[in-house]
Short mmCIF file of C-alpha atoms and ligand atoms in Angstrom, two decimals:
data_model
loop_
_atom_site.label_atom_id
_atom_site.label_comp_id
_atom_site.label_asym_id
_atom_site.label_seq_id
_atom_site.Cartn_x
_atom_site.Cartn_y
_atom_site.Cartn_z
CA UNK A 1397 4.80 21.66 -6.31
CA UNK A 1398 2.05 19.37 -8.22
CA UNK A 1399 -1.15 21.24 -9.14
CA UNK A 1400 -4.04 19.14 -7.68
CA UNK A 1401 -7.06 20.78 -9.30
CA UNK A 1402 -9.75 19.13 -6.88
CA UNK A 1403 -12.11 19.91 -10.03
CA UNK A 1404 -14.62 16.16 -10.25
CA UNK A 1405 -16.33 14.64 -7.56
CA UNK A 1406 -17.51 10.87 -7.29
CA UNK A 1407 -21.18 11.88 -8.31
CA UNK A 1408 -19.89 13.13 -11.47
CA UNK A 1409 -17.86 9.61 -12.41
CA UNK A 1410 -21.01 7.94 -11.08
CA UNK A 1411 -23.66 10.40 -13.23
CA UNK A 1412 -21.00 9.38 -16.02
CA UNK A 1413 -20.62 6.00 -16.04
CA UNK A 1414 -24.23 6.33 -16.05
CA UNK A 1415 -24.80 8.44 -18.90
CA UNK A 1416 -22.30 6.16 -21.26
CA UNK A 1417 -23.50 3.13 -20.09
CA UNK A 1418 -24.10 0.78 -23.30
CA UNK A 1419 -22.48 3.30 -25.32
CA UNK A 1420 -19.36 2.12 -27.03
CA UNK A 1421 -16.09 3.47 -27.02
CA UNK A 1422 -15.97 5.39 -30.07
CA UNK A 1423 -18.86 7.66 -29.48
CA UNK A 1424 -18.10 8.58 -25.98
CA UNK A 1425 -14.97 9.74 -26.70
CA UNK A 1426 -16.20 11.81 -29.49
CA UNK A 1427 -19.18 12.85 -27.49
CA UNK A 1428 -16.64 13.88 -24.67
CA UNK A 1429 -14.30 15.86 -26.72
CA UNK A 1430 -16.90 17.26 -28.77
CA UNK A 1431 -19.01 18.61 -25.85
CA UNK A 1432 -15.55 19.85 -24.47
CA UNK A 1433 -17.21 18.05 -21.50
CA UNK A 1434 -14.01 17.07 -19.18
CA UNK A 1435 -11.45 20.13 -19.60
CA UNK A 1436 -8.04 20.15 -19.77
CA UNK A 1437 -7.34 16.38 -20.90
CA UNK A 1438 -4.48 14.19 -22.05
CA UNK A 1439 -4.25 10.44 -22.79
CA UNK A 1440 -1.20 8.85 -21.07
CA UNK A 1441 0.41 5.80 -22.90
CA UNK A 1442 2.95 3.34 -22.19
CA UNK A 1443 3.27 2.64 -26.27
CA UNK A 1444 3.12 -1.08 -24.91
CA UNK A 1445 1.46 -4.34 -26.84
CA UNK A 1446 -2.04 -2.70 -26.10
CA UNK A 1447 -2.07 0.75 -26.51
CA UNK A 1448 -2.93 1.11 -30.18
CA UNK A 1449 -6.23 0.37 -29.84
CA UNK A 1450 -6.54 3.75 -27.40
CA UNK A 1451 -4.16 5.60 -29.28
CA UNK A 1452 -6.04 5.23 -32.34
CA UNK A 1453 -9.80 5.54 -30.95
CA UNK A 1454 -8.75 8.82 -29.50
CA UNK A 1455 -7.41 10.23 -32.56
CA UNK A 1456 -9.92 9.32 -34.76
CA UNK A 1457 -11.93 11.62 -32.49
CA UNK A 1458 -9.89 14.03 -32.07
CA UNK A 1459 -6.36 14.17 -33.12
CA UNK A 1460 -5.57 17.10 -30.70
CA UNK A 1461 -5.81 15.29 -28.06
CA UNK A 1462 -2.51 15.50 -26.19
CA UNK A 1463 -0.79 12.18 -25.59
CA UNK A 1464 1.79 12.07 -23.03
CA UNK A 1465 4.51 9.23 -22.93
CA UNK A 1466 6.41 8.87 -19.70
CA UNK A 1467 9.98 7.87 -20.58
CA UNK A 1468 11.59 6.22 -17.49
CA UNK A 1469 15.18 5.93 -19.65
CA UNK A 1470 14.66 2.49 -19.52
CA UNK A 1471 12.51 1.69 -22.41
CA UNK A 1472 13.25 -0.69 -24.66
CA UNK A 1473 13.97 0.68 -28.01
CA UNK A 1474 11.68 -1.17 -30.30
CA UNK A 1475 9.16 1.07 -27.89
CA UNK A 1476 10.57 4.13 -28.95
CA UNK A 1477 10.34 3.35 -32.75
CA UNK A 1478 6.82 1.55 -32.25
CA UNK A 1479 5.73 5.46 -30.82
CA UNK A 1480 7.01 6.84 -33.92
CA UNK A 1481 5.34 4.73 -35.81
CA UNK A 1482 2.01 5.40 -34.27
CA UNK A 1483 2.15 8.83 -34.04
CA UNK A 1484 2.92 9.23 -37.64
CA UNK A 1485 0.40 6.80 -38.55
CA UNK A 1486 -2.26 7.70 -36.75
CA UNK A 1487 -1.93 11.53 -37.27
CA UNK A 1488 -1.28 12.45 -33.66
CA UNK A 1489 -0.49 15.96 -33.71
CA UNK A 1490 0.29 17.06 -30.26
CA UNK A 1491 2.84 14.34 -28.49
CA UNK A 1492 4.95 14.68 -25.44
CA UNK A 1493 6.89 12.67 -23.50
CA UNK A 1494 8.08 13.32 -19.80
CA UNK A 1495 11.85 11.90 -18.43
CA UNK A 1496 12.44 11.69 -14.74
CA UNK A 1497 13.86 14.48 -12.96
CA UNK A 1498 17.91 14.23 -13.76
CA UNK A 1499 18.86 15.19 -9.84
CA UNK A 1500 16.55 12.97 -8.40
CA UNK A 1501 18.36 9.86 -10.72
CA UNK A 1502 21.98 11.09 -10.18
CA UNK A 1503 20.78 11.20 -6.00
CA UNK A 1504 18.93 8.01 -6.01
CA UNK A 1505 19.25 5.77 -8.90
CA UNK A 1506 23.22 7.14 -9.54
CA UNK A 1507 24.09 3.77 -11.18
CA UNK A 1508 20.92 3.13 -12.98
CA UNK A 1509 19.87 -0.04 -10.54
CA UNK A 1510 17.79 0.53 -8.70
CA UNK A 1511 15.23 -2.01 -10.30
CA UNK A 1512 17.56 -4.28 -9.26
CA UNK A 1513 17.04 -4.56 -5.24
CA UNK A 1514 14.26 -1.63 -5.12
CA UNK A 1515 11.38 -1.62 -7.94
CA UNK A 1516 8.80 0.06 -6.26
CA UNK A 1517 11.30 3.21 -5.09
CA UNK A 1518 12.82 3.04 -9.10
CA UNK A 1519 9.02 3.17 -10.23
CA UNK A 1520 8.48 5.76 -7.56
CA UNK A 1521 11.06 8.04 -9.41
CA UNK A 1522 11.18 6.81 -13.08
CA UNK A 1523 7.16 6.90 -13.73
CA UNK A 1524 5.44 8.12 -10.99
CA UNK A 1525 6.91 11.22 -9.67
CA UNK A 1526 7.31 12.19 -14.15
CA UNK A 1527 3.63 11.54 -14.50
CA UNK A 1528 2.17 13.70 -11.26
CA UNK A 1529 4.11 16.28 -13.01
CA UNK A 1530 2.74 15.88 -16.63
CA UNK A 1531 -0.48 15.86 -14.72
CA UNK A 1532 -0.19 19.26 -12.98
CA UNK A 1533 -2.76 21.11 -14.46
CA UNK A 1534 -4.84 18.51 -16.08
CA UNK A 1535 -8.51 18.23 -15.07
CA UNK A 1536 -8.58 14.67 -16.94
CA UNK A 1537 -6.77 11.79 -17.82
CA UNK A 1538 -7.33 8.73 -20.04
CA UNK A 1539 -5.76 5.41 -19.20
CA UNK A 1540 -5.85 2.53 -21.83
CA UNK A 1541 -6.38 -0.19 -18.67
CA UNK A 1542 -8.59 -3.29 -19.18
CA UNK A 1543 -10.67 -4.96 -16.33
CA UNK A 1544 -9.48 -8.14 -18.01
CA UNK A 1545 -5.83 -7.63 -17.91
CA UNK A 1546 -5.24 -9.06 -14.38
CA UNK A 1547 -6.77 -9.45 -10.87
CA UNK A 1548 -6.12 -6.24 -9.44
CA UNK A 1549 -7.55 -4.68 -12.04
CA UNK A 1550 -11.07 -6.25 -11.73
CA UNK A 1551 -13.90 -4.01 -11.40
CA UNK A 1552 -12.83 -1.29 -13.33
CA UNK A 1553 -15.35 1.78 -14.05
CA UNK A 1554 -15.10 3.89 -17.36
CA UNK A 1555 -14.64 7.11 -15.20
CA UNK A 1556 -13.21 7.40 -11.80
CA UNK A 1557 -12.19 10.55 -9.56
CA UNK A 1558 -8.81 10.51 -8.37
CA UNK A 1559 -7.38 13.31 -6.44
CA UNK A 1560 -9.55 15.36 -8.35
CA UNK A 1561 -9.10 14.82 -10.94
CA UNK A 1562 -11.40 12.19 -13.78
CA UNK A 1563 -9.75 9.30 -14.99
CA UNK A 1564 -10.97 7.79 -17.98
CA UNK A 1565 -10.96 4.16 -18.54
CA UNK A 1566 -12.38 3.98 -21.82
CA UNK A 1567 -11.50 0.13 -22.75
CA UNK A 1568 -11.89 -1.08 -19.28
CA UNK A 1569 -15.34 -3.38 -19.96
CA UNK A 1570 -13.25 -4.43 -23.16
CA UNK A 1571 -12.09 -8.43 -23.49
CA UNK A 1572 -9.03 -9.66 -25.31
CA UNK A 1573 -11.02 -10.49 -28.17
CA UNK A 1574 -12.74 -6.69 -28.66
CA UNK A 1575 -9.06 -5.63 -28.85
CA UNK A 1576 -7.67 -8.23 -31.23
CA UNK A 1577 -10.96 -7.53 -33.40
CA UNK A 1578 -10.24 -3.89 -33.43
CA UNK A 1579 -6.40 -4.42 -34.46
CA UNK A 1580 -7.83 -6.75 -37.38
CA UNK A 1581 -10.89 -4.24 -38.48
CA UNK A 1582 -8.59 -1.22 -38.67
CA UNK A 1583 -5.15 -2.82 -39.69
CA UNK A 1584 -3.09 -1.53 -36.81
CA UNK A 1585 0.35 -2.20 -36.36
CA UNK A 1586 1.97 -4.53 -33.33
CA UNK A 1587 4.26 -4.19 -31.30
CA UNK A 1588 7.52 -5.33 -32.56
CA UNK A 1589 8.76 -7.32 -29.13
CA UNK A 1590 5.16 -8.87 -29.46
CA UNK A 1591 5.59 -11.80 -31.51
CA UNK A 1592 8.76 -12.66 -29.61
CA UNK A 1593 6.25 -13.38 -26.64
CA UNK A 1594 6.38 -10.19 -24.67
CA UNK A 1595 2.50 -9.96 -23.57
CA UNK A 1596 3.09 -6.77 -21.86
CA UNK A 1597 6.04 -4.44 -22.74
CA UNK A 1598 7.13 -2.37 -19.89
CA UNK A 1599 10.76 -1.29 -18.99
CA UNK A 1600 13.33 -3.43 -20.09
CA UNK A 1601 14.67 -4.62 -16.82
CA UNK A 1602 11.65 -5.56 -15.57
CA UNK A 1603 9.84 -7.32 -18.68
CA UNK A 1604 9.92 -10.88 -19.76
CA UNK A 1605 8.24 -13.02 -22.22
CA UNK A 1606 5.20 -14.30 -21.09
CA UNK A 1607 4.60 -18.62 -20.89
CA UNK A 1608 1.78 -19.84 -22.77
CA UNK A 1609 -1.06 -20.20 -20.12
CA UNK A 1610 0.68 -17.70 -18.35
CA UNK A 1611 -1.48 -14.04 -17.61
CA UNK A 1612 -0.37 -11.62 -20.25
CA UNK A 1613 0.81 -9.37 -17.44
CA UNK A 1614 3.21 -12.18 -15.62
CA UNK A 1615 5.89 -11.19 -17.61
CA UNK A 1616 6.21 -8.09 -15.91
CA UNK A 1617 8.30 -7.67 -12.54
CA UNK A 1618 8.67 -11.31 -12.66
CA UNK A 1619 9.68 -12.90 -9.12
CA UNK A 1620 8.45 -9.88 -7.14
CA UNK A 1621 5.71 -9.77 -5.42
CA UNK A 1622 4.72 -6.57 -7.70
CA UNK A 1623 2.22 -6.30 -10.34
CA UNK A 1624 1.33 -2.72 -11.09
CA UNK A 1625 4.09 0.89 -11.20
CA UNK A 1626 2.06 2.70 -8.82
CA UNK A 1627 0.63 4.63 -11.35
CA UNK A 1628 -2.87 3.56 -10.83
CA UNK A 1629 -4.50 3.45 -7.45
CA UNK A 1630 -7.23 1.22 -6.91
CA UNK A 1631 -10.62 1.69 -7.27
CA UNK A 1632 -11.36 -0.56 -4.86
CA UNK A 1633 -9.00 0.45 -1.74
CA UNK A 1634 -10.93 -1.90 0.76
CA UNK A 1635 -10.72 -4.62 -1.44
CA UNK A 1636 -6.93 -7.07 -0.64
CA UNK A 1637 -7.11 -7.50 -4.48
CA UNK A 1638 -6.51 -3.86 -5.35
CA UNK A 1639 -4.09 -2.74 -3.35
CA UNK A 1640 -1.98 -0.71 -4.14
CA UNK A 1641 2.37 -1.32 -3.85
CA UNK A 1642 3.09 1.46 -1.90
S1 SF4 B 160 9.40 -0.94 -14.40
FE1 SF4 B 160 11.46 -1.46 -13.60
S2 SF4 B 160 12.95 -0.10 -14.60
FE2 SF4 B 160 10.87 0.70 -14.98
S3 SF4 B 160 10.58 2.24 -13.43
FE3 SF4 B 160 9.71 0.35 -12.59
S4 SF4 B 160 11.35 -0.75 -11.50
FE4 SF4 B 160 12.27 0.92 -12.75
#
């Protein structure tokens, strides 16, 4: 059974966002942490093209901050060694990563393709049902989504409530170039599959290299009519843009 600790309300992401409004990144995290402000928190990370900059903004403010990876078994292995390589490197000192539950694969993913005809029901199992559970008794999360990173993710607060729980979205007013400066100013490594074009790294099956032009997240579940794991629901539900895939 998933603990749902019904602990933040919208007024407190709205007297939030308020509060950190103008203030950057850095010192609302350390501000947050410091002030032991949200509970029981955790930043999840997909290790993908991106996720340095979080990675290594919440460890310079605190390095105990858990950081959960949620392994769908499907990863491609230049992931794996690029989340060694950031841990280690960025002095991460409490790491976990989550797997999806072995009976639920063997009952309905038995031959490992399920991508294949059913992406939303493999995400269902491989990342969504893992990360509910590494969520169970967290009171807050932090995502490393950008506003900028696709259409239905426009309009994306720093904090929102969901189910309870507060989501922090710490580099969601953040543009393309605030990341790329912050790789530059603090030397920090790429992704290895980047500079072979892959934009956005998810699950092997489902990622591949992005067209110049193209948006950076096209590459991913490319020729369904999917664009996010189901992860994330909207913050927007009555707007078409944000829905969510299932
Ligand atoms: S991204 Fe693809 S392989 Fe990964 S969980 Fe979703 S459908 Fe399955």
């Amino acid at each position: 059974m998933i603990d749902v600790r019904p602990r933040f309300t919208q007024a407190d992401a709205d007297a939030l966002n308020a509060r950190f409004e103008g203030v950057g990144a850095p010192e609302m995290l350390r501000t947050l942490f410091a002030e032991d402000a949200l509970g029981t928190i955790a930043v999840v990370s997909s290790f993908g093209t991106e996720s340095a900059v979080l990675l290594h903004l919440v460890a310079q403010a605190d390095p105990s901050i858990p950081v959960i990876f949620v392994d769908t078994l499907k990863m491609f292995p230049e992931t794996l060694d690029y989340r060694k390589t950031l841990i280690e490197r960025f002095g991460i000192e409490n790491a976990s990563v989550v797997e999806p539950d072995a009976a639920v694969l063997a009952e309905k993913d038995e031959n490992g393709l399920r991508w294949s005809f059913d992406p939303d029901g493999c995400c269902a199992i491989r990342k969504v049902e893992p990360l509910a559970r590494a969520k169970a008794g967290l009171d807050a999360w932090i995502s490393g989504r950008k506003a900028f990173q696709s259409v239905t993710r426009q309009n994306l607060p720093r904090f929102e409530v969901e189910d309870g729980r507060m989501k922090l979205n710490p580099l969601g007013d953040w543009t393309k170039d605030d990341l790329e400066a912050y790789f530059a100013e603090h030397d920090l490594p790429r992704h290895p599959l980047e500079a072979e074009g892959f934009l956005s790294v998810g699950c092997a099956p489902c990622t591949s290299k992005v067209l110049p032009g193209e948006d950076p997240r096209s590459g991913r579940w490319r020729g369904w009519d999917k664009t996010e794991c189901g992860i994330h629901t909207p913050v927007d539900p009555d707007d078409p843009a944000n829905q969510p895939v299932f």
